[in-house]
Structure formats: structure tokens, C-alpha cells
Coordinates of C-alpha atoms and ligand atoms in Angstrom, one line a residue:
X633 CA 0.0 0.0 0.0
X634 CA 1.8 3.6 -0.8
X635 CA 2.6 5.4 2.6
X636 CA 0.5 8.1 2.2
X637 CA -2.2 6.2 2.6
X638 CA -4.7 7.6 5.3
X639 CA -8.1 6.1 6.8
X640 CA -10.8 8.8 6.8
X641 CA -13.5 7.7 9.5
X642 CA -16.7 9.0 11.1
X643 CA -17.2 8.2 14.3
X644 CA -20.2 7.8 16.4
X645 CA -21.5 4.5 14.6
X646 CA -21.7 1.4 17.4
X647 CA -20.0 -1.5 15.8
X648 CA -22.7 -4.8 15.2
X649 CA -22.4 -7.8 13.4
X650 CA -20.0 -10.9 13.3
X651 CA -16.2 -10.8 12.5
X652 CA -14.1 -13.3 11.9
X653 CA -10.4 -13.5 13.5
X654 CA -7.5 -14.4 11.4
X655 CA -4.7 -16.6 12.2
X656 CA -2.3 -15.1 14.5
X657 CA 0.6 -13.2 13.5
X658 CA 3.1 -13.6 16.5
X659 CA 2.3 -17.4 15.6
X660 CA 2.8 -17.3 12.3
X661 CA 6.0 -15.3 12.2
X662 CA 8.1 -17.7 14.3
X663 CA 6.5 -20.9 12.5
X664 CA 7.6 -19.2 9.4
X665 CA 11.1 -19.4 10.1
X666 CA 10.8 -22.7 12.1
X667 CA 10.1 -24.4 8.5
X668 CA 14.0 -23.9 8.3
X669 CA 14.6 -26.6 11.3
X670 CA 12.4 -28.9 8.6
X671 CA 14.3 -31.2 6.2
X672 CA 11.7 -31.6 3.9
X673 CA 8.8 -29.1 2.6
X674 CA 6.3 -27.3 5.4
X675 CA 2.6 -26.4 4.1
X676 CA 1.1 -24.0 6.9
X677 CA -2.4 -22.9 6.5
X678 CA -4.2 -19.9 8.2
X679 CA -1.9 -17.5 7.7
X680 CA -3.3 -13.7 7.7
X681 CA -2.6 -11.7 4.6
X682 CA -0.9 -9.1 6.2
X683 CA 2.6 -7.3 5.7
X684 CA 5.2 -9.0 8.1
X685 CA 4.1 -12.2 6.7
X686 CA 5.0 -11.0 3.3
X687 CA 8.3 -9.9 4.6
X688 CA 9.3 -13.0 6.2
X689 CA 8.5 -15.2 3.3
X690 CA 10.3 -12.6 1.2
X691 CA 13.8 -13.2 3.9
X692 CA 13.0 -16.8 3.7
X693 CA 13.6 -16.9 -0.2
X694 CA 16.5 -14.6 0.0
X695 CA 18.2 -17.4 2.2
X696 CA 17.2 -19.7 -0.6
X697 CA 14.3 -21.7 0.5
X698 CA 11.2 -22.2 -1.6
X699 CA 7.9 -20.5 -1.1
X700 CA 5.0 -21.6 -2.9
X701 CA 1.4 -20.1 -2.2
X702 CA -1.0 -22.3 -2.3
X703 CA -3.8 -19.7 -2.5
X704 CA -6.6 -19.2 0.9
X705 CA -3.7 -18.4 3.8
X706 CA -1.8 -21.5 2.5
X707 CA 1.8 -21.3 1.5
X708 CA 4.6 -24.5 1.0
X709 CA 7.7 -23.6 2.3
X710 CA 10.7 -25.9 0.9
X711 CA 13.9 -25.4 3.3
X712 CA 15.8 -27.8 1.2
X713 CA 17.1 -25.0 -1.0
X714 CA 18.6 -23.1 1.6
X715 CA 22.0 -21.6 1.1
X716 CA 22.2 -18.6 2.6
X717 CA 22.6 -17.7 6.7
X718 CA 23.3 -14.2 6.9
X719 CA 19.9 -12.2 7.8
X720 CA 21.4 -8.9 6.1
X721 CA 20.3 -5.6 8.2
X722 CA 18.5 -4.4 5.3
X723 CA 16.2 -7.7 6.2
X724 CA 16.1 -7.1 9.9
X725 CA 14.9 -3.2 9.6
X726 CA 12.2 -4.7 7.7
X727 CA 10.9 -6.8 10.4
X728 CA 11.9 -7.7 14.0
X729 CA 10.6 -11.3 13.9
X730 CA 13.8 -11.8 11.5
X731 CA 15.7 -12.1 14.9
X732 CA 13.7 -16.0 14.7
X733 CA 16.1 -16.8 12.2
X734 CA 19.2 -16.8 14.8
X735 CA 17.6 -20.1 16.7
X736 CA 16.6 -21.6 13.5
X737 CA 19.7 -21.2 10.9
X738 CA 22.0 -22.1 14.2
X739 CA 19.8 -25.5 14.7
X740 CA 19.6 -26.2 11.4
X741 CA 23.1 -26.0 10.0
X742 CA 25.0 -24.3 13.0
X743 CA 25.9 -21.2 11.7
X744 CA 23.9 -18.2 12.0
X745 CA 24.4 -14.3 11.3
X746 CA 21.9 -11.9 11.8
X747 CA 21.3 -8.0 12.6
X748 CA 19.7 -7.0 15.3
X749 CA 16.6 -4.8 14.4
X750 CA 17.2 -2.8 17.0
X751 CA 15.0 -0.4 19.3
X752 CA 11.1 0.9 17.8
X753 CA 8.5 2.8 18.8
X754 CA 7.8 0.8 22.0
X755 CA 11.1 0.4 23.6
X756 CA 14.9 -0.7 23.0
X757 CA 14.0 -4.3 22.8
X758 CA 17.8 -6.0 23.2
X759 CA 18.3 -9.4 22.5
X760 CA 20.4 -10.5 25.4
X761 CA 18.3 -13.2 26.5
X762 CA 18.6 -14.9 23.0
X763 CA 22.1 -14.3 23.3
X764 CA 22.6 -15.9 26.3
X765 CA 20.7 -18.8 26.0
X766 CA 22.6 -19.4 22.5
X767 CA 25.9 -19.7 24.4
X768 CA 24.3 -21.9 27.4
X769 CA 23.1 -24.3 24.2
X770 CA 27.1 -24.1 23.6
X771 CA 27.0 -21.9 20.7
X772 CA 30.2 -19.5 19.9
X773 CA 28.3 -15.8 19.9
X774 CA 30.3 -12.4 18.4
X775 CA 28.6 -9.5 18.8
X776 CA 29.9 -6.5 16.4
X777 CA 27.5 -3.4 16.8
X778 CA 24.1 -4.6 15.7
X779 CA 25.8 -7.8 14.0
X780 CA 25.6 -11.1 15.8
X781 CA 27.5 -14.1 14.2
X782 CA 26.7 -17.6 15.7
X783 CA 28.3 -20.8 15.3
X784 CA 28.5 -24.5 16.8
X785 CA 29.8 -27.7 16.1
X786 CA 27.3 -29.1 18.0
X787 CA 24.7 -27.4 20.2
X788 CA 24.6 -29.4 24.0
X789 CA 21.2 -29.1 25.8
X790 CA 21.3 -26.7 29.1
X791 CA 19.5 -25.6 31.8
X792 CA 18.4 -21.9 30.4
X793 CA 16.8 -19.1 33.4
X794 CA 15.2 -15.9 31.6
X795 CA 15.2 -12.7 33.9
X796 CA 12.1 -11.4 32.1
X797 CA 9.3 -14.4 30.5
X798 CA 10.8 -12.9 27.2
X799 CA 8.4 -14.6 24.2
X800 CA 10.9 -14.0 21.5
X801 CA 13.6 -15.6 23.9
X802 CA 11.6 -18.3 24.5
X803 CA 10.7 -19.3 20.6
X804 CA 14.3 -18.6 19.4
X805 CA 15.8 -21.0 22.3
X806 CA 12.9 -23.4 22.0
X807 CA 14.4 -23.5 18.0
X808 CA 17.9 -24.2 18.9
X809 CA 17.4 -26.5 21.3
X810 CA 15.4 -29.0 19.3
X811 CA 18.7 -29.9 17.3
X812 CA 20.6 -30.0 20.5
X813 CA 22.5 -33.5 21.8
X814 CA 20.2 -34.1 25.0
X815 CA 17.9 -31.9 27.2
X816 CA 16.8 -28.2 27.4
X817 CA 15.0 -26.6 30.2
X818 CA 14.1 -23.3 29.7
X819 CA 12.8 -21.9 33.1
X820 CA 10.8 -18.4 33.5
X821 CA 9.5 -19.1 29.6
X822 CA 7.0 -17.1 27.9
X823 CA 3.6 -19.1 27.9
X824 CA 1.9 -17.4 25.4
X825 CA -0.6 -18.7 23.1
X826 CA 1.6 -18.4 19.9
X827 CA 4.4 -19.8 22.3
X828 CA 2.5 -23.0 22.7
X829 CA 1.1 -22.8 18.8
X830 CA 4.9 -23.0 17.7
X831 CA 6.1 -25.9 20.6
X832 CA 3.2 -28.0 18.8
X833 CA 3.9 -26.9 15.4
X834 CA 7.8 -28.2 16.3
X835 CA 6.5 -31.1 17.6
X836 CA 4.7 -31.8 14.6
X837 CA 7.9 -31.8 13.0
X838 CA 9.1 -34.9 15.4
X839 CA 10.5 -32.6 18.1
X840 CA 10.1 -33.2 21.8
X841 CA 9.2 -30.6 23.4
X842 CA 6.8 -30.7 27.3
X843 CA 5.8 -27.8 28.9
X844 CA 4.5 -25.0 26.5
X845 CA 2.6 -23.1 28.4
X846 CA 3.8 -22.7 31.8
X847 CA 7.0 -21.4 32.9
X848 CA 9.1 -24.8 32.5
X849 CA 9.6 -26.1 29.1
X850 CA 11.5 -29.1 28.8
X851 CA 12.9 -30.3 25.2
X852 CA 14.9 -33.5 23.8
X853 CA 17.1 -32.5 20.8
X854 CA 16.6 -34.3 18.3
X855 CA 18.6 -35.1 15.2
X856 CA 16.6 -34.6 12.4
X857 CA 13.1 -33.1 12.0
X858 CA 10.7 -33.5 9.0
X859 CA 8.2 -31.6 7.3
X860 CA 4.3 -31.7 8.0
X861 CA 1.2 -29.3 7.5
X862 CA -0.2 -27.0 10.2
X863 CA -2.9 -24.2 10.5
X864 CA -2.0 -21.4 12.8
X865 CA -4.2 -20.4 16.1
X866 CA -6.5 -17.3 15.5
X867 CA -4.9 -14.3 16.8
X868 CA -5.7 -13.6 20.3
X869 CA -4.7 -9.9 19.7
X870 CA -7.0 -8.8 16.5
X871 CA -10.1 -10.6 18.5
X872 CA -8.8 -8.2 21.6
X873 CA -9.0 -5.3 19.4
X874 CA -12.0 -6.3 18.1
X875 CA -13.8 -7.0 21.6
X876 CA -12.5 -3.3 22.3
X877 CA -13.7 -1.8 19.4
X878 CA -17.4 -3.1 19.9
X879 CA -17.2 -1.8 24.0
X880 CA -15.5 1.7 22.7
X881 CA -18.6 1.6 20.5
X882 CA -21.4 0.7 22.6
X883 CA -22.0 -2.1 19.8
X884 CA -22.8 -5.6 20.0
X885 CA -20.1 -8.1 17.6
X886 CA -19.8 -12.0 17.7
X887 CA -16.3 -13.2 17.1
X888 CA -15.6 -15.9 15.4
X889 CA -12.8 -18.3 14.7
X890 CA -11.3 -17.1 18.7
X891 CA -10.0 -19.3 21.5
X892 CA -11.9 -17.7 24.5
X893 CA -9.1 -18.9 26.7
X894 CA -6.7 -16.7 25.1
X895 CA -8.6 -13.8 25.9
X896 CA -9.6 -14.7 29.6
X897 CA -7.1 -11.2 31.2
X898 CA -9.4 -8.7 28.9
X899 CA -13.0 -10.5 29.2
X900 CA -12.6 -10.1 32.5
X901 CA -11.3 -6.4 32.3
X902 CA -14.4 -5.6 30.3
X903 CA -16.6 -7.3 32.7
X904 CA -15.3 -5.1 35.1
X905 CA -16.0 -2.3 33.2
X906 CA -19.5 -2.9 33.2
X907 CA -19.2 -4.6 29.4
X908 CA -21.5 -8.2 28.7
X909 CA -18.7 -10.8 27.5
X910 CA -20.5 -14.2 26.3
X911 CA -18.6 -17.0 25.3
X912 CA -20.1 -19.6 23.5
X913 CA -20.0 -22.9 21.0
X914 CA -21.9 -23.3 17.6
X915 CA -20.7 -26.9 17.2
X916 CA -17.8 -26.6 15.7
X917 CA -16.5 -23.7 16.7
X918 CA -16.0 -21.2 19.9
X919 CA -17.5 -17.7 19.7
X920 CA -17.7 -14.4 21.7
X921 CA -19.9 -11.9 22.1
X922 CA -19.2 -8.3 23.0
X923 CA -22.2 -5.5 23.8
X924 CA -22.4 -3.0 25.9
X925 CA -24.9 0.3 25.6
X926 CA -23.6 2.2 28.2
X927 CA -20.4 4.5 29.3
X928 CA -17.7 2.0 30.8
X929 CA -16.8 2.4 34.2
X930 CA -13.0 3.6 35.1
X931 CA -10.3 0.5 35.6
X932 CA -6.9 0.0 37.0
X933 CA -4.6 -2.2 34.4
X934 CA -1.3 -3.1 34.7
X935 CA 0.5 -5.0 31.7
X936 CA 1.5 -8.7 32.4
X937 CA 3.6 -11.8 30.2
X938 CA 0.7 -14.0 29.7
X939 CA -2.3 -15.0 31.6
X940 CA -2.0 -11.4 32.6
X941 CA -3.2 -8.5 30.5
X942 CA -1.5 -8.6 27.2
X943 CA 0.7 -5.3 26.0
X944 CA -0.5 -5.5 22.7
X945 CA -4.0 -4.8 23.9
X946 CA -3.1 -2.1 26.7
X947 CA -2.9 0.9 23.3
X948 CA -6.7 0.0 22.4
X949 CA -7.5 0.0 25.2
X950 CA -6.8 3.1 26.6
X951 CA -8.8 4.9 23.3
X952 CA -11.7 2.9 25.1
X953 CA -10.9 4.0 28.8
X954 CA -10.9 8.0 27.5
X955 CA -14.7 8.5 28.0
X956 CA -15.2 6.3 30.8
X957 CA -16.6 7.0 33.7
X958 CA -14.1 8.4 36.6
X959 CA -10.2 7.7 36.6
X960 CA -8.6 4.6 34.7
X961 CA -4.8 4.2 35.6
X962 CA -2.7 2.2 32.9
X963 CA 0.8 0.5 34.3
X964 CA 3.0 -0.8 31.3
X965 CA 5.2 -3.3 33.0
X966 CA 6.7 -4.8 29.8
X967 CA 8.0 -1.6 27.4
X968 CA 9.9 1.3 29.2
X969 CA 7.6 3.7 25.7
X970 CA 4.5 2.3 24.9
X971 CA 2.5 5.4 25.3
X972 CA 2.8 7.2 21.9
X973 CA -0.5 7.0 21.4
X974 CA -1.7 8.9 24.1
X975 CA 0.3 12.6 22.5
X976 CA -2.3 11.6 19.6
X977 CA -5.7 11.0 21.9
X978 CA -4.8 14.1 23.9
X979 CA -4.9 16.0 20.6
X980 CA -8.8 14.1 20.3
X981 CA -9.4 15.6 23.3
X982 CA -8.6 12.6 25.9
X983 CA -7.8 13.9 29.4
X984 CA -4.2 11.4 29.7
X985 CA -1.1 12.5 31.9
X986 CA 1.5 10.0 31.9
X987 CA 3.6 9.5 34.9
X988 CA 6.7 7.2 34.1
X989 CA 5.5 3.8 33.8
X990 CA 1.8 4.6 34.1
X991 CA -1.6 6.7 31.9
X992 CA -3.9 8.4 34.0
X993 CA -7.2 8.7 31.9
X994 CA -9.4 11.0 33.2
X995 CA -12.8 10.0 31.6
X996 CA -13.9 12.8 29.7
X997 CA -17.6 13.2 27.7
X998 CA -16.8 13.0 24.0
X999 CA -13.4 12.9 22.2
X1000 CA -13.2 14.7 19.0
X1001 CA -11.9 13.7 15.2
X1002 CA -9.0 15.5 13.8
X1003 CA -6.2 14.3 11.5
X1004 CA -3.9 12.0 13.7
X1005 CA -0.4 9.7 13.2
X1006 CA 0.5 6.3 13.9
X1007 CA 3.6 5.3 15.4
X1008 CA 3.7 1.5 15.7
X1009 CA 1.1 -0.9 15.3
X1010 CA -1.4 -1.1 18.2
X1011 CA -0.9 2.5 18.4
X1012 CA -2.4 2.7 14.9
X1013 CA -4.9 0.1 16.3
X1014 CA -5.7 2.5 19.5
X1015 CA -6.2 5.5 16.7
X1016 CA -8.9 3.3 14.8
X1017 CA -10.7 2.6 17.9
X1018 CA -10.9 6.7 18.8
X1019 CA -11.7 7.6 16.0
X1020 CA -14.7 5.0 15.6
X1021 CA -15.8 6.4 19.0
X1022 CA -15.3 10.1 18.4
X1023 CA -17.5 12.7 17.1
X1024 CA -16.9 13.9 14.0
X1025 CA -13.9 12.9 11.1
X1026 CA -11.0 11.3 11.7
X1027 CA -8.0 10.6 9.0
X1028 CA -5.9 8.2 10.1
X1029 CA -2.0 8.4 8.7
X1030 CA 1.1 6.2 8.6
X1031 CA -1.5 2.9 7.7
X1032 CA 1.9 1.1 7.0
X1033 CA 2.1 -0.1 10.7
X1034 CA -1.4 -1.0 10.6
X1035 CA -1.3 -2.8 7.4
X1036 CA 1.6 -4.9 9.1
X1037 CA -0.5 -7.0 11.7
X1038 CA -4.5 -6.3 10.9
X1039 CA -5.3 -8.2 7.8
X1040 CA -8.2 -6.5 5.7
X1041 CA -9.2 -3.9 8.6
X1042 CA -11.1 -1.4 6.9
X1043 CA -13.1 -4.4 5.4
X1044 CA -13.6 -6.2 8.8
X1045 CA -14.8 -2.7 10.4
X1046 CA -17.4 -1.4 7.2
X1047 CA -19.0 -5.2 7.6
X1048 CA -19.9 -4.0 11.4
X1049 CA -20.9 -0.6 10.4
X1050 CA -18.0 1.4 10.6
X1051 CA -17.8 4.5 8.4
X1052 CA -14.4 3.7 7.0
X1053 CA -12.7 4.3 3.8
X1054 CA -8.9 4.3 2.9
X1055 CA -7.8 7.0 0.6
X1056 CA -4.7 7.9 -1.0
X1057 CA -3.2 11.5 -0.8
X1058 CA -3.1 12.2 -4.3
Ligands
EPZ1376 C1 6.7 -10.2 21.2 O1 7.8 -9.3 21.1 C2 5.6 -9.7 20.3 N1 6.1 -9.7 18.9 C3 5.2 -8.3 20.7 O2 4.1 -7.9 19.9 C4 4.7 -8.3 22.2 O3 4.4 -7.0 22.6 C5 5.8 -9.0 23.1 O4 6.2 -10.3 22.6 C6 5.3 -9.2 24.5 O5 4.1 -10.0 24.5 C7 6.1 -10.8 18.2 O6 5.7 -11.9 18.7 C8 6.6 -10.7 16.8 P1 9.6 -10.0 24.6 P2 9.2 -9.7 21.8 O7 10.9 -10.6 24.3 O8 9.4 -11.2 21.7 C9 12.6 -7.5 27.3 C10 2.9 -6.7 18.3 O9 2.4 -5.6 18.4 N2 13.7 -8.3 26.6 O10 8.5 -10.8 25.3 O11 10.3 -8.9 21.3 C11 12.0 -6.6 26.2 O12 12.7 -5.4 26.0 C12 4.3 -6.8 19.0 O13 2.5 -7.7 17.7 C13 15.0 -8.1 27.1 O14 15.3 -7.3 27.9 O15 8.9 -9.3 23.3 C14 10.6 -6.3 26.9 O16 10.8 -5.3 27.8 C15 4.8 -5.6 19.6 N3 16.0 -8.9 26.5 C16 10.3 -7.6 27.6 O17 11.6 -8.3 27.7 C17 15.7 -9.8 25.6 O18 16.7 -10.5 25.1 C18 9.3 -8.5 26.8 O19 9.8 -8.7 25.5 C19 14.4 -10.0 25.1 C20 13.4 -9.2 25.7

């Protein structure tokens, strides 16, 4: 899409309907790269058409492998072709995930070089935990500036401790260590949905890996793994933003294609704001249902490494918590500047003083369109959601970031209602 893109919306329509959730991109991302552990062709299915997807398959055939879509979310990767391990920094500044490649070119063929992407929006994101468990796995790491070169004759199973339940430490140790002689604990470990959805998608593969999900996983190297076909989870964050969108709206929208488990932290948040979250099963598949046709009531929530509130969803949510009734106070426990967003809502008309680590929302009547930016992705996803609540037109800039993780979004939103329409500059 050409970056001058902008979303022009009119707010003051309550979202209704049924939406359905795509498959996750912080799953889809790592199991991506994971195809490169694989010694024979991958098909994955369920993958969202949105921009880092593109990218990563673009990285994975500049190192050599074949991609092959297969049409409807399916695409064949075939690893055999491989003959490349350097993840160039002109890669990693197209996407952060590319930092996945480190665990898997290292357990594939033992040699790994990649850039680090470096700080965003959100924070200075370092890598050290990756590092460090690379060497525990025996693995010879140089760092040069952003540049980190990894080899190892063999990698030698460890006992790995994570400061911080770090998601992308987890995933790129978890990758490493399936190629490793003998066994891998990985203590404090993310336990994530999408971590769990890329354990089984390496154990699907023949790996051995026990644990995904808590805080201890345990995993057997193993010396070779094979190919297979796997459908991603739906993404617990679009179905948060959607579930936040409908309450910002005073709407009423079924999900469906979610995993209500996945989204237990923000039901219950919404509850607590006075918001009706059902949960149901049609047969074959869960759904959820958001309404609400009232002001929410003020909450306290502080950002957590899953089961607690996710970080991805604390940006939308705070669009929601500007006209809420009383004082809502926001703690972000897991980026040291996530609050970009809230320059943009003050400039709406939001009430929003940030001390350090935490927003103070100050529920105010209405918020107000008026031509806003985006800075990182749930940022632009917080923008959306004010602007569908505000009175008045909104245009919406920078869609690039938005484009990256929220497949067809101004499609999803007009089938609920929304008065949404992209438009380009000239
Ligand atoms: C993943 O990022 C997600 N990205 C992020 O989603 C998400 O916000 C984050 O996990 C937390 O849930 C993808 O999955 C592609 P972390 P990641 O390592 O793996 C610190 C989105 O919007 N840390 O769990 O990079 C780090 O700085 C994106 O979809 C270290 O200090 O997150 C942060 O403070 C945004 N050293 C905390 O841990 C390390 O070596 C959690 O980071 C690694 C992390």
C-alpha cells in the first residue's frame, strides 16, 4: 500500500455484526522461520494476509528456501534450498521477527548471522536473553554493533533461566534446542498462546518438546526433524481489538474463529468495566460476544507476560478508557515507551497524563476527530478505535504499521458498520 495512505472515518457509529479473526501473527512469524529446522517441505495454512508475513517469506527466499502459495492463507515452504545464513540488516529493519532466524539457521546447520533490528517505537528491545541462551546451548556468539555471528559444532542441551518471561527468547531458544544433543529446560519461559502454537507446530515436525505453556519447558534435541502441514491459532490480539472496538462503540459483535481462553485477562477487564462478555459454541466452533450500551466504568490495568493483561492490547485499550466514567490508571510493565499513542488521543481531546511507567485517563464526555499519526502498530490500532468512537472525522495516517499485523481492517470494520474508507493522498 503507498505510505501516504490515510483512513478517513466518522465516528459515532456502534459497531454490530459478526467478525471473523484471522490466524495469529506472532504465531505465524516464528512458524515461518521454524520451517527452516524442517528437512523436507512445510505447508502452513491460516496465515493472515498481512505485511510481516509478506516480509518473512520474502527473507526466507533470499536465504534460498522455496515458497510456494498455495492460495486461501496456504503457502509451501521448501527449506531444502537453503544456502544462505546471513539475515542482512537491510532484512532485519524490515521486520523484528527476522531475529527468529538466529535459533533456526543455528539448529539447522550451526551457523547463523543476523542483525539486530534494534530499538522501535515501543522500547529498546535488546536481544540479550537470545544471546545468552545461545551460548548456554554451547553456541560461539560475536557480537559487532548490531551484527551477531553464531556458530557451533554441536549445540549441547542446558539448563536456560530468563530474567524477564521474554516470548521471542523463549521461541528462538525453543528452536535451537530441538537440534541440540540431550535436554533443554528453559525456566521463567514465555507461555503465550503463539508460544504454545509454535512448541506443537515443532513437535509436529518430530520434536520433543513438554511444557508449552507454563513457565518450565523441557525439550529432547533431536537429530533430524521432517516436514508436515499445520494451521496457525487465530490471533488472540485482532479478536482483543475487536472485543474493544465493539465496547468503545457501545456495539454488540460476535467473534468468530477465537480461542476464548486466550482472551480470559481482557473479558474479565471488560466485565469489570461494566461490558457483557459471552462465550459460546456453535458446534464446531467457539465464539464471543461483546455489547455494551452504556459509558464503561473507570479501571486500574497493569500489563503482564501471559495469563496477565497482554501489551498489545493495553494501546486500544486506553482509546476505550478515555470516555469512561471516573479515573482509569494504565501501568506498562513490559515496554519502558508504549505510550505514543496517548500525544495523539490528547490532541482528540482525551484527558491522559503520563507518569513514568503509568496513563492516567481521566474519563472525559466526547473525544473529538481531527487528523492523527500512527507510530507502531497497536498504536495505529488505538487511533482506529478513537476515532470509531469520536465525534466527528478522523484521518488516520502512517497505515503502513497497521497494514503490518491487521489483515483487511477497513473491510472487517465497514461489515460491522464502521464508516471507514482508505484513501490515497493524491
Ligand atoms: C513479542 O515481542 C511480540 N512480537 C510483541 O508484539 C509483544 O508485545 C511482546 O512479545 C510481549 O508479548 C512478536 O511476537 C513478533 P519480549 P518480543 O521478548 O518477543 C525485554 C505486536 O504488536 N527483553 O517478550 O520482542 C523486552 O525489552 C508486537 O504484535 C530483554 O530485555 O517481546 C521487553 O521489555 C509488539 N531482553 C520484555 O523483555 C531480551 O533478550 C518482553 O519482551 C528480550 C526481551
Amino acid at each position: 500500500m503507498p505510505d501516504n495512505d490515510y483512513f478517513e472515518i466518522q465516528g459515532g457509529v456502534p459497531l454490530r455484526g459478526s467478525v471473523t479473526i484471522s490466524g495469529s501473527k506472532n504465531a505465524a512469524l516464528p512458524i515461518l522461520c521454524a520451517c527452516v529446522l524442517a528437512e523436507d517441505k512445510c505447508r502452513i495454512d491460516n496465515l493472515p494476509y498481512i505485511e510481516d508475513i509478506q516480509r518473512i517469506l520474502e527473507i526466507l527466499s533470499q536465504l534460498g528456501a522455496g515458497i510456494t502459495d498455495l492460495g486461501g492463507g496456504s503457502i509451501e515452504i521448501d527449506p531444502t534450498t537453503i544456502d544462505r545464513y546471513v539475515v542482512t540488516a537491510e532484512m532485519a529493519s524490515r521486520l523484528r521477527a527476522s531475529y527468529y532466524m538466529l535459533g533456526a539457521l543455528l539448529g539447522r546447520y550451526g551457523t547463523a548471522e543476523i542483525n539486530q533490528p534494534g530499538g522501535c517505537a515501543i522500547g529498546q528491545r535488546p536481544m540479550d536473553f537470545h544471546i545468552k541462551g545461545m551460548r548456554a546451548l554451547g553456541a560461539e556468539v560475536v557480537e559487532r554493533g548490531a551484527l551477531i555471528s553464531a556458530k557451533a559444532d554441536r549445540l549441547i542441551g542446558a539448563d536456560i533461566y530468563f530474567d524477564i518471561a521474554s516470548v521471542g527468547a523463549t521461541i528462538n531458544i525453543m528452536f535451537a534446542a530441538c537440534r541440540a544433543e540431550g535436554r533443554t529446560v528453559i525456566n521463567n519461559a514465555a507461555r503465550e498462546p503463539h508460544v504454545v502454537d509454535v512448541a506443537n507446530f515443532l513437535n509436529t515436525m518430530g520434536a520433543n518438546i513438554r511444557g508449552a505453556g507454563t513457565d518450565i519447558i523441557r525439550i529432547q534435541g533431536r537429530e533430524h526433524l521432517h516436514g508436515c502441514n499445520y494451521a496457525v491459532i487465530p490471533d488472540q490480539i485482532e479478536a482483543g481489538t475487536y472485543m474493544i472496538a465493539a465496547a468503545a462503540t457501545r456495539g454488540d459483535v460476535i467473534l468468530n474463529n477465537v480461542i476464548p481462553t486466550h482472551l480470559e485477562s481482557l473479558s474479565a477487564k471488560l466485565i469489570e468495566c461494566g461490558v457483557e462478555v459471552i462465550t459460546g459454541d456453535n458446534g464446531n466452533d467457539f465464539y464471543m460476544e461483546v455489547r455494551t450500551d452504556k459509558r464503561p466504568e473507570g479501571v486500574t490495568i497493569k500489563t503482564m507476560p501471559y495469563p496477565g493483561f497482554p501489551t498489545d492490547l493495553q494501546q486500544p485499550m486506553t482509546s476505550m478508557l478515555t470516555t469512561a466514567n471516573g479515573t482509569s490508571v494504565i501501568t506498562e510493565n513490559l515496554f519502558e515507551s508504549r505510550f505514543n499513542h496517548v500525544a495523539e488521543l490528547n490532541r482528540m481531546g482525551a484527558d491522559i497524563n503520563i507518569y513514568g511507567r503509568n496513563a492516567n485517563i481521566n474519563g472525559v464526555e466526547k473525544i473529538y476527530g481531527t487528523d492523527v499519526k500512527t507510530t507502531d502498530l497497536r498504536a495505529g490500532a488505538a487511533m482506529i478505535i478513537a476515532a470509531l468512537m469520536a465525534e466527528g472525522t478522523t484521518r488516520i495516517h502512517n497505515l503502513h504499521y497497521i497494514d503490518r499485523g491487521y489483515e483487511r481492517i477497513e473491510e472487517k470494520l465497514r461489515a460491522l458498520g464502521a464508516n471507514i474508507k482508505r484513501v490515497s493522498e493524491e
